Coordinates of C-alpha atoms and ligand atoms in Angstrom, one line a residue:
M1354 CA 0.0 0.0 0.0
T1355 CA 1.2 3.4 -0.7
H1356 CA -1.4 6.3 -1.2
I1357 CA -4.3 6.8 0.7
F1358 CA -7.3 8.1 -1.3
L1359 CA -10.3 9.8 -0.1
Y1360 CA -13.3 9.5 -2.2
G1361 CA -17.0 10.0 -1.9
P1362 CA -19.9 12.4 -2.8
P1363 CA -19.6 16.3 -2.5
A1364 CA -19.3 17.7 1.0
T1365 CA -18.3 14.6 3.0
G1366 CA -15.1 16.5 3.9
K1367 CA -12.5 14.7 1.7
T1368 CA -10.3 17.8 1.7
T1369 CA -10.5 18.6 5.2
I1370 CA -10.1 15.2 6.6
G1371 CA -7.3 14.8 3.9
E1372 CA -5.3 17.7 5.3
I1373 CA -5.7 16.4 9.0
L1374 CA -4.7 13.1 7.8
S1375 CA -1.7 14.6 6.2
R1376 CA -0.8 16.2 9.4
N1377 CA -1.3 13.2 11.5
L1378 CA 0.5 10.9 9.4
K1379 CA 3.2 13.3 8.1
L1380 CA 2.4 12.6 4.6
P1381 CA 1.8 15.1 1.6
F1382 CA -1.5 16.1 0.9
I1383 CA -2.7 16.2 -2.5
D1384 CA -6.1 17.7 -3.7
L1385 CA -6.8 16.3 -7.2
D1386 CA -9.2 19.2 -8.0
R1387 CA -6.3 21.6 -7.4
V1388 CA -3.8 19.9 -9.3
I1389 CA -6.2 19.8 -12.5
E1390 CA -6.9 23.5 -12.0
S1391 CA -3.0 24.5 -11.4
K1392 CA -2.4 22.3 -14.7
A1393 CA -5.3 23.9 -16.8
G1394 CA -4.6 27.4 -15.5
T1395 CA -8.4 27.9 -14.8
S1396 CA -11.2 26.7 -12.4
I1397 CA -13.2 23.6 -12.7
P1398 CA -16.4 25.4 -13.1
Q1399 CA -14.7 27.3 -16.1
I1400 CA -13.4 23.9 -17.6
M1401 CA -16.8 22.2 -17.3
E1402 CA -18.4 25.2 -18.8
G1403 CA -16.0 25.7 -21.7
Q1404 CA -14.8 22.0 -22.5
G1405 CA -17.6 20.0 -21.2
E1406 CA -17.9 17.0 -18.5
S1407 CA -15.9 14.5 -20.6
A1408 CA -13.1 16.8 -20.9
F1409 CA -12.9 17.4 -17.4
R1410 CA -12.9 13.7 -16.8
D1411 CA -10.0 13.3 -19.1
L1412 CA -8.0 15.8 -17.2
E1413 CA -9.0 14.0 -14.0
S1414 CA -7.6 10.7 -15.5
A1415 CA -4.5 12.3 -16.3
A1416 CA -4.0 14.0 -12.9
L1417 CA -4.4 10.6 -11.3
K1418 CA -2.1 8.8 -13.6
E1419 CA 1.0 11.3 -12.9
I1420 CA 0.1 10.8 -9.1
T1421 CA 0.2 6.9 -9.1
L1422 CA 2.7 6.3 -11.9
T1423 CA 5.4 9.0 -10.9
P1424 CA 8.2 6.7 -9.4
N1425 CA 9.7 9.4 -7.4
P1426 CA 7.9 12.1 -5.1
P1427 CA 6.9 15.2 -7.0
L1428 CA 6.7 17.0 -3.7
R1429 CA 9.1 17.9 -1.2
G1430 CA 8.7 16.2 2.3
A1431 CA 6.9 13.4 0.6
S1432 CA 7.9 10.0 2.6
R1433 CA 8.5 6.5 1.4
S1434 CA 6.5 3.5 2.5
P1435 CA 8.7 0.3 3.9
T1436 CA 8.4 -0.9 0.3
G1437 CA 10.5 2.0 -1.0
R1438 CA 7.4 3.7 -2.8
W1439 CA 6.3 7.4 -2.3
E1440 CA 3.0 7.8 -0.5
S1441 CA 0.6 10.6 0.0
I1442 CA -3.1 11.4 1.0
V1443 CA -5.0 12.4 -2.0
A1444 CA -8.6 13.9 -2.0
L1445 CA -10.4 12.9 -5.2
G1446 CA -13.1 14.4 -7.1
G1447 CA -16.6 12.7 -6.1
G1448 CA -16.8 10.8 -9.6
V1449 CA -13.3 10.2 -10.7
L1450 CA -13.5 6.4 -9.8
L1451 CA -16.6 5.9 -12.2
R1452 CA -13.9 5.1 -14.8
D1453 CA -12.7 1.8 -14.5
E1454 CA -9.1 2.6 -15.6
N1455 CA -9.0 5.3 -12.7
R1456 CA -10.4 2.9 -10.2
H1457 CA -7.8 0.5 -11.1
L1458 CA -4.9 3.0 -10.8
A1459 CA -6.4 3.9 -7.4
E1460 CA -6.7 0.4 -5.9
S1461 CA -3.5 -0.8 -7.1
N1462 CA -1.4 2.1 -5.7
G1463 CA -3.1 2.3 -2.5
K1464 CA -6.2 2.3 -0.5
V1465 CA -9.6 3.9 -1.2
L1466 CA -11.6 5.2 1.6
L1467 CA -15.0 6.1 1.0
L1468 CA -16.7 8.8 3.0
T1469 CA -20.4 8.8 3.3
A1470 CA -23.3 10.8 4.8
E1471 CA -26.9 10.9 4.7
L1472 CA -28.7 13.4 1.9
D1473 CA -29.7 15.6 4.7
T1474 CA -26.3 16.0 6.1
L1475 CA -24.6 16.6 2.7
L1476 CA -27.5 19.3 2.0
A1477 CA -26.8 21.1 5.0
R1478 CA -23.2 21.0 4.7
L1479 CA -23.7 22.2 0.7
N1480 CA -25.9 25.0 1.8
K1481 CA -23.2 26.7 3.8
D1482 CA -20.5 26.2 1.3
S1483 CA -19.5 29.0 -1.1
N1484 CA -17.5 26.4 -3.6
K1485 CA -19.2 26.4 -7.0
R1486 CA -20.0 22.8 -7.8
P1487 CA -21.2 22.7 -11.7
L1488 CA -22.9 19.2 -11.4
L1489 CA -25.3 20.4 -8.7
A1490 CA -26.3 23.8 -10.2
G1491 CA -29.8 24.6 -9.9
D1492 CA -32.2 22.8 -7.5
L1493 CA -29.5 21.6 -5.1
K1494 CA -31.7 19.0 -3.2
S1495 CA -33.1 17.4 -6.5
K1496 CA -29.5 17.7 -8.4
L1497 CA -27.8 16.1 -5.4
K1498 CA -30.3 13.4 -4.7
S1499 CA -30.2 12.3 -8.5
L1500 CA -26.4 12.3 -8.4
L1501 CA -26.5 10.1 -5.2
D1502 CA -29.1 7.8 -6.6
N1503 CA -27.1 7.4 -9.7
R1504 CA -24.0 6.5 -8.1
R1505 CA -25.4 4.5 -5.4
E1506 CA -24.3 1.3 -6.7
H1507 CA -21.0 2.7 -7.6
Y1508 CA -20.1 4.0 -3.8
D1509 CA -21.8 0.7 -2.6
S1510 CA -19.0 -1.3 -4.2
F1511 CA -16.2 0.2 -2.1
T1512 CA -15.1 -1.9 1.1
L1513 CA -13.6 0.6 3.4
K1514 CA -16.6 3.2 4.1
L1515 CA -16.8 5.5 6.7
D1516 CA -20.0 7.6 7.4
V1517 CA -18.8 11.3 8.5
G1518 CA -22.6 12.3 9.9
N1519 CA -22.4 13.6 13.6
Q1520 CA -18.8 13.5 13.7
T1521 CA -16.2 16.5 13.8
A1522 CA -13.7 16.2 11.1
E1523 CA -10.8 15.1 13.7
Q1524 CA -13.1 12.5 14.9
T1525 CA -13.4 11.1 11.1
A1526 CA -9.9 11.3 10.6
H1527 CA -9.0 9.4 13.7
R1528 CA -11.8 6.8 12.9
A1529 CA -10.0 6.6 9.4
Q1530 CA -6.7 6.0 10.9
I1531 CA -8.1 3.0 12.7
M1532 CA -9.6 1.5 9.8
L1533 CA -6.7 1.9 7.6
G1534 CA -4.2 0.7 10.6
R1535 CA -2.1 4.1 9.9
H1536 CA -0.4 5.9 12.9
H1537 CA 2.5 8.2 13.2
L1538 CA 3.9 8.5 16.6
S1539 CA 6.1 11.6 17.7
A1540 CA 5.9 11.8 21.4
M1541 CA 8.8 9.5 21.9
G1542 CA 10.8 9.4 18.7
E1543 CA 9.1 9.5 15.2
Y1544 CA 7.8 6.4 14.0
D1545 CA 4.9 4.9 12.1
V1546 CA 2.9 2.1 13.2
R1547 CA 0.9 0.4 10.3
V1548 CA -1.3 -2.5 10.0
G1549 CA -0.4 -4.2 6.6
Q1550 CA 0.8 -7.3 4.9
I1551 CA 4.4 -8.2 5.5
G1552 CA 4.3 -9.8 1.9
N1553 CA 4.2 -6.1 0.9
L1554 CA 7.7 -5.7 2.3
R1555 CA 10.1 -6.7 -0.5
S1556 CA 12.7 -6.0 1.9
I1557 CA 13.1 -3.8 4.9
A1558 CA 15.8 -1.9 3.0
Y1559 CA 17.5 -0.8 6.1
G1560 CA 17.1 -3.7 8.2
N1561 CA 20.4 -5.6 8.5
I1562 CA 19.8 -8.6 11.1
I1563 CA 16.6 -10.3 12.0
V1564 CA 16.3 -11.3 15.6
T1565 CA 13.5 -14.0 16.1
D1566 CA 12.9 -17.1 18.1
E1567 CA 12.6 -20.7 16.9
N1568 CA 9.0 -21.0 16.9
V1569 CA 8.6 -17.7 14.6
A1570 CA 11.4 -18.7 12.5
K1571 CA 9.6 -21.8 11.4
H1572 CA 6.7 -20.1 10.2
H1573 CA 7.6 -16.7 9.2
L1574 CA 11.4 -16.2 8.8
D1575 CA 11.2 -16.5 4.9
K1576 CA 8.9 -13.8 4.6
I1577 CA 11.6 -11.0 5.1
N1578 CA 14.1 -10.6 2.6
I1579 CA 17.0 -10.3 4.9
E1580 CA 19.8 -13.0 4.9
K1581 CA 21.2 -12.7 8.2
S1582 CA 19.3 -13.8 11.4
I1583 CA 19.7 -14.9 15.0
I1584 CA 17.5 -17.4 16.2
I1585 CA 17.0 -17.6 20.0
P1586 CA 14.9 -20.2 22.1
A1587 CA 11.3 -19.1 22.8
G1588 CA 9.9 -18.2 26.0
E1589 CA 10.0 -15.8 28.8
E1590 CA 12.6 -17.6 30.6
H1591 CA 15.0 -16.6 28.1
K1592 CA 14.1 -12.9 28.6
N1593 CA 17.3 -12.3 30.7
L1594 CA 20.7 -10.7 30.6
E1595 CA 22.2 -13.9 29.2
T1596 CA 20.1 -13.7 26.0
V1597 CA 21.1 -9.9 25.7
S1598 CA 24.7 -10.6 25.8
R1599 CA 24.3 -13.5 23.3
L1600 CA 22.6 -10.7 21.0
W1601 CA 25.2 -8.2 21.7
K1602 CA 28.0 -10.7 20.7
A1603 CA 26.1 -11.9 17.6
F1604 CA 25.8 -8.2 16.6
L1605 CA 29.4 -7.8 16.8
E1606 CA 30.3 -11.1 15.0
N1607 CA 27.9 -10.1 12.3
G1608 CA 29.9 -6.9 11.7
L1609 CA 26.8 -4.6 12.9
D1610 CA 27.8 -0.8 13.2
R1611 CA 25.9 2.2 14.3
K1612 CA 24.3 2.5 10.9
S1613 CA 22.8 -1.0 11.4
A1614 CA 19.3 -1.9 12.2
I1615 CA 17.8 -4.9 13.9
V1616 CA 14.3 -6.2 12.8
A1617 CA 12.6 -8.1 15.7
L1618 CA 10.4 -10.5 14.2
G1619 CA 8.3 -12.0 17.1
G1620 CA 6.4 -11.7 20.0
G1621 CA 6.7 -9.3 23.0
V1622 CA 9.6 -11.3 24.5
I1623 CA 11.6 -10.9 20.9
G1624 CA 10.7 -7.1 20.7
D1625 CA 11.6 -6.5 24.6
L1626 CA 14.9 -8.3 24.0
A1627 CA 16.0 -7.1 20.7
G1628 CA 14.7 -3.4 21.3
F1629 CA 16.8 -3.6 24.5
A1630 CA 20.0 -5.0 22.7
A1631 CA 19.5 -2.4 20.1
S1632 CA 19.2 0.4 22.4
T1633 CA 22.4 -0.4 24.2
Y1634 CA 24.7 -1.6 21.3
M1635 CA 27.1 0.9 20.3
R1636 CA 25.1 3.5 22.4
G1637 CA 22.1 2.6 20.5
I1638 CA 21.2 1.6 16.7
D1639 CA 17.7 1.3 15.1
W1640 CA 15.3 -1.5 15.3
I1641 CA 12.3 -2.3 13.5
A1642 CA 9.4 -4.2 15.2
V1643 CA 7.4 -6.8 13.2
P1644 CA 5.2 -8.2 15.8
T1645 CA 3.8 -11.9 15.4
T1646 CA 1.9 -12.5 18.6
L1647 CA -1.5 -10.6 19.3
L1648 CA -0.2 -9.1 22.3
A1649 CA 2.8 -7.8 20.6
M1650 CA 0.9 -6.4 17.9
V1651 CA -1.7 -4.5 20.3
D1652 CA 0.4 -3.7 23.1
A1653 CA 4.3 -4.7 23.4
S1654 CA 5.7 -3.3 20.2
I1655 CA 4.1 0.2 20.6
G1656 CA 5.4 2.8 23.0
G1657 CA 9.4 2.2 22.9
K1658 CA 9.7 0.0 26.2
T1659 CA 12.3 -2.5 26.0
G1660 CA 14.1 -4.6 28.6
F1661 CA 14.4 -8.0 30.1
D1662 CA 13.5 -9.8 33.5
L1663 CA 15.7 -10.4 36.7
P1664 CA 15.1 -13.4 39.0
E1665 CA 13.4 -10.8 41.4
G1666 CA 10.8 -9.7 39.0
K1667 CA 10.1 -9.0 35.4
N1668 CA 11.1 -6.1 33.2
L1669 CA 13.2 -4.7 36.1
I1670 CA 15.9 -3.5 33.7
G1671 CA 14.8 -1.7 30.6
S1672 CA 15.2 1.5 28.4
F1673 CA 12.9 3.7 26.4
H1674 CA 13.8 3.1 22.8
P1675 CA 11.2 3.2 20.4
P1676 CA 11.5 1.4 17.0
K1677 CA 11.8 3.1 13.5
L1678 CA 8.6 1.4 12.1
V1679 CA 6.1 -1.1 13.7
L1680 CA 4.4 -3.4 11.0
A1681 CA 1.8 -5.5 12.1
D1682 CA 0.4 -8.2 9.9
P1683 CA -2.6 -9.9 11.3
S1684 CA -2.2 -12.8 9.0
L1685 CA 0.8 -13.8 11.0
L1686 CA -1.5 -14.5 13.7
R1687 CA -2.7 -17.6 12.0
T1688 CA 0.0 -19.9 13.2
L1689 CA -0.2 -18.7 16.7
S1690 CA -1.4 -21.2 19.2
D1691 CA -4.8 -20.8 20.6
R1692 CA -3.4 -20.3 24.0
D1693 CA -1.1 -17.3 22.9
L1694 CA -4.1 -15.7 20.9
R1695 CA -6.0 -15.9 24.0
S1696 CA -3.6 -14.5 26.2
G1697 CA -3.3 -11.6 23.7
M1698 CA -7.1 -11.0 24.0
A1699 CA -6.4 -10.3 27.8
E1700 CA -4.6 -7.1 26.5
V1701 CA -7.2 -6.3 23.9
V1702 CA -9.9 -6.5 26.5
K1703 CA -7.9 -4.2 28.7
H1704 CA -7.8 -1.7 26.2
G1705 CA -11.5 -2.1 25.5
I1706 CA -12.0 -1.4 29.5
I1707 CA -9.6 1.8 29.4
A1708 CA -10.9 3.6 26.6
D1709 CA -12.9 1.7 24.0
P1710 CA -16.3 0.2 25.4
E1711 CA -17.3 -0.8 21.7
L1712 CA -14.1 -2.7 21.5
F1713 CA -14.8 -4.2 25.0
A1714 CA -18.5 -5.5 23.4
L1715 CA -16.8 -6.9 20.5
C1716 CA -14.5 -8.9 22.6
S1717 CA -17.9 -10.4 24.5
N1718 CA -18.5 -12.0 21.1
G1719 CA -16.1 -14.8 22.0
M1720 CA -12.9 -16.3 20.4
D1721 CA -14.8 -17.7 17.3
W1722 CA -15.6 -14.3 16.3
V1723 CA -12.2 -12.9 17.1
K1724 CA -10.7 -15.5 15.1
D1725 CA -12.8 -14.1 12.0
N1726 CA -12.0 -10.6 12.8
L1727 CA -8.5 -10.4 13.8
E1728 CA -7.7 -7.3 11.8
E1729 CA -10.5 -5.3 13.1
I1730 CA -9.2 -6.4 16.8
V1731 CA -5.7 -5.4 16.1
K1732 CA -6.5 -1.9 14.4
R1733 CA -8.9 -1.0 17.4
A1734 CA -6.8 -2.2 20.2
M1735 CA -3.6 -0.7 19.1
A1736 CA -5.2 2.7 18.5
V1737 CA -6.0 2.9 22.4
K1738 CA -2.5 2.3 23.4
I1739 CA -1.2 4.7 20.7
N1740 CA -3.6 7.4 21.9
I1741 CA -2.5 7.1 25.5
I1742 CA 1.5 6.8 25.0
E1743 CA 1.3 9.8 22.6
E1744 CA -0.3 11.8 25.4
D1745 CA 2.0 10.5 28.0
P1746 CA 4.9 8.9 26.6
Y1747 CA 7.2 8.5 29.6
E1748 CA 4.4 7.4 32.3
K1749 CA 4.1 10.5 34.0
G1750 CA 0.3 10.2 34.4
I1751 CA -2.4 8.7 32.3
R1752 CA 0.1 5.9 30.5
A1753 CA -0.2 4.2 34.1
A1754 CA -3.6 3.4 33.0
L1755 CA -2.1 0.7 30.6
N1756 CA -1.1 -1.2 34.1
L1757 CA -4.7 -2.1 34.5
G1758 CA -4.4 -6.0 35.6
H1759 CA -0.8 -5.8 35.5
T1760 CA 0.1 -5.1 39.3
V1761 CA -1.6 -8.3 40.3
G1762 CA -0.8 -9.7 37.1
H1763 CA 3.1 -9.7 37.1
A1764 CA 3.2 -11.0 40.5
V1765 CA 1.0 -13.8 39.6
E1766 CA 2.8 -14.7 36.6
L1767 CA 6.1 -14.6 38.7
V1768 CA 4.8 -16.8 41.6
S1769 CA 3.4 -19.3 39.2
G1770 CA 6.9 -19.8 37.6
F1771 CA 5.7 -18.3 34.4
K1772 CA 3.6 -21.7 34.1
L1773 CA 0.6 -18.8 33.7
S1774 CA 1.4 -16.8 30.5
H1775 CA 1.5 -12.9 30.8
G1776 CA -1.9 -12.5 29.3
E1777 CA -3.4 -15.2 31.4
S1778 CA -1.9 -13.4 34.7
V1779 CA -3.3 -10.1 33.2
A1780 CA -6.7 -11.4 32.9
I1781 CA -6.5 -12.8 36.5
G1782 CA -5.3 -9.4 37.7
M1783 CA -8.0 -7.2 36.0
V1784 CA -10.7 -9.5 37.6
A1785 CA -8.9 -9.0 41.0
E1786 CA -8.5 -5.4 40.6
A1787 CA -11.9 -4.9 39.2
A1788 CA -13.5 -6.8 42.0
Y1789 CA -11.5 -4.4 44.6
A1790 CA -12.7 -1.6 42.7
V1791 CA -16.1 -2.4 43.3
R1792 CA -15.5 -3.2 47.0
V1793 CA -13.9 0.1 47.9
G1794 CA -16.6 1.9 46.0
V1795 CA -14.4 3.5 42.9
A1796 CA -16.4 1.5 40.6
G1797 CA -20.1 0.8 40.4
R1798 CA -21.6 -2.7 40.8
G1799 CA -21.7 -4.8 37.6
S1800 CA -18.5 -3.7 35.9
D1801 CA -16.3 -6.6 37.5
E1802 CA -19.0 -9.1 36.6
A1803 CA -19.0 -7.8 33.0
I1804 CA -15.1 -7.8 32.9
E1805 CA -15.0 -11.5 34.3
S1806 CA -17.7 -12.9 32.1
T1807 CA -16.0 -11.4 29.0
L1808 CA -12.7 -12.9 30.1
S1809 CA -13.8 -16.1 30.9
N1810 CA -16.0 -16.3 27.7
L1811 CA -12.7 -16.0 25.9
G1812 CA -11.4 -18.9 27.6
L1813 CA -9.0 -16.8 29.9
P1814 CA -8.6 -17.8 33.7
T1815 CA -10.2 -15.2 35.9
R1816 CA -9.2 -16.3 39.6
I1817 CA -5.8 -16.9 41.2
P1818 CA -5.2 -20.5 41.3
A1819 CA -5.4 -21.8 44.8
E1820 CA -1.9 -23.2 45.0
L1821 CA -0.3 -19.9 44.8
P1822 CA 0.5 -18.6 48.1
R1823 CA -1.1 -15.0 48.6
E1824 CA 2.1 -14.0 50.7
E1825 CA 4.3 -14.4 48.0
I1826 CA 2.0 -12.5 45.3
I1827 CA 2.1 -9.5 47.8
R1828 CA 5.8 -9.9 48.2
A1829 CA 6.1 -10.0 44.3
M1830 CA 3.7 -7.0 44.1
K1831 CA 5.8 -5.0 46.2
V1832 CA 9.1 -5.6 44.3
D1833 CA 7.1 -4.6 41.1
K1834 CA 8.6 -1.5 39.6
K1835 CA 5.5 0.6 40.1
K1836 CA 5.9 0.8 43.7
S1837 CA 6.0 4.3 45.1
A1838 CA 7.3 4.9 48.6
K1839 CA 4.4 4.3 50.6
A1840 CA 1.9 2.8 48.5
I1841 CA 1.5 0.8 45.3
R1842 CA -0.6 2.8 42.5
F1843 CA -3.3 0.6 40.8
A1844 CA -5.0 1.5 37.6
L1845 CA -8.6 0.5 38.8
P1846 CA -11.5 0.3 36.2
V1847 CA -14.2 3.0 37.0
D1848 CA -16.4 2.0 34.5
L1849 CA -16.0 0.4 31.0
G1850 CA -14.0 3.0 29.1
K1851 CA -12.7 4.5 32.1
V1852 CA -9.8 4.0 34.5
E1853 CA -8.7 5.8 37.6
L1854 CA -5.0 5.7 39.4
V1855 CA -5.5 4.8 43.0
D1856 CA -2.8 4.6 45.8
V1857 CA -3.4 1.3 47.7
T1858 CA -1.5 0.7 51.0
N1859 CA -3.2 -2.4 52.2
L1860 CA -2.3 -5.2 49.6
D1861 CA -4.1 -7.9 51.4
E1862 CA -7.5 -6.3 50.6
V1863 CA -6.6 -6.4 46.9
L1864 CA -6.4 -10.1 46.6
Ligands
LIG756 N1 7.5 -3.5 25.9 C1 6.2 -3.6 26.5 O1 5.8 -2.4 26.2 C2 5.5 -4.6 26.5 C3 4.0 -4.6 26.8 C4 3.5 -5.7 27.2 C5 4.2 -7.0 27.3 N2 5.6 -7.0 27.1 C6 6.2 -8.1 27.2 O2 5.8 -9.1 26.3 C7 6.0 -10.4 26.7 C8 4.9 -11.5 26.3 O3 4.8 -11.3 24.9 P1 4.1 -12.5 24.0 O4 2.9 -13.0 24.6 O5 4.1 -12.1 22.5 O6 5.1 -13.6 24.3 P2 6.3 -14.5 23.3 O7 7.1 -13.5 22.7 O8 7.0 -15.4 24.5 O9 5.3 -15.4 22.3 C9 4.5 -16.5 22.9 C10 5.0 -17.5 22.1 O10 4.3 -17.8 20.7 C11 5.3 -17.9 20.0 N3 4.9 -17.3 18.5 C12 5.1 -16.0 18.5 N4 4.4 -15.4 17.2 C13 4.2 -16.8 16.5 C14 3.5 -16.8 15.5 N5 3.1 -15.9 14.7 N6 3.2 -18.4 15.3 C15 3.4 -19.2 16.1 N7 4.2 -19.1 17.3 C16 4.3 -17.6 17.5 C17 6.7 -17.7 20.5 O11 7.7 -18.5 19.9 C18 6.3 -17.8 22.0 O12 6.5 -19.4 22.1 C19 6.3 -10.4 28.0 O13 7.6 -10.7 28.2 C20 5.9 -9.0 28.6 O14 6.5 -8.6 29.6 C21 6.2 -5.8 26.8

């Protein structure tokens, strides 16, 4: 994928939303109508009047061809996609894709997002709009209605559609980014987070060596066109200093220098380890995250935290070192075990509880629905994390909301000797913390039950196994890095879509 084409009836806001997307994604913005006018040296109403609609359509086709077939960016500041092709946001005229050749050009050079709205919404907007629209001249309402009727089948045939009614342009742009799986982060380093096919990556040109684990290598190593790779054993028990040293040595042996980059192909363990090794090797080199677990796609690969475990606790050593690119390809999840997919769903549910009640409701559909809709799950859940870390990259405040379920969860995971996975432990932690929130009156009755039933419906554990000693869990919570001097700060669910940070002194009460 390269360009993003915004298409749809007049007054759906293609230009306004295109400009916002251009700012948010740091991509150049092209308004096809303005390109035509500048080439023709006259306005579109004048072209229509003087040369007729068919001549105007020819000019549209020529302009679209120029944008899509130009190998090098015609604009300063235009960025390149990981495939090495230049990309932009293009606002299209409302009928340009009626021609098959134009539609083919657009669809084979990017994604077309159709903006839609009800007739009344469009009418209200057009009545306020001073732009001249030759195809709507005369009785606006009947002209617009017949234009929409004539193009209904055509507009309906696009798969990516976004209703712009009752939304500000900013909100629509945000929803468009979720739908397209496209984000640009800038609060801690500048990098893109993209949902897209890894198959589109002919090569990650600036990646020099892949770090992956034995399971991922078996299924996906051949999908990235980089010869050198370091394959380490899979599992949390290898997220330690010994593996980090092994990576540093392998980087040296492979001649990596300060201009080299690491491609971390794997789950959260690989991302944390490879990211940390990259952050410290020669005082820091670039890395690219290609997450392969659900947990890594929606959580671990985004936000720049890297690190490893000590015997005393998880993630006790680490650094902030964001990748240069995150590329999440949901099709890689097809080879993931059922247990790991469920574990990832714990973080998805967490993101729903924190800020997206609709996502939480989707999670209640259960595992079969989830498996059929992984791309939507990934796109929505990653957007929650991105919003939070862009607001608070270094966890001075709201980012701590992402610790929901983790204070109890990390401790349970450690005390279980990692027999419980990260996601399973977080599920247990969320239920314990939600129940505590209700008990102390921070949350209203019922939210804890909704959380527990959604998680157990997804096949996740919700109770601390009886054989795990409570005292050990409490001790482990105290070592947790989120400990402050007198109390431990918990992120407690107040309602679905809302979390509050609360200092807790009596940890017994939480369990
Ligand atoms: N840095 C952060 O912000 C952050 C956030 C959350 C979690 N984490 C960390 O992430 C780790 C957990 O991540 P995880 O659940 O991805 O664990 P993981 O990396 O251990 O992967 C789980 C298992 O799935 C296998 N696997 C991965 N992708 C696969 C695929 N596509 N097909 C088949 N098998 C595949 C792995 O080999 C492994 O056995 C923890 O260490 C946690 O601390 C970090």
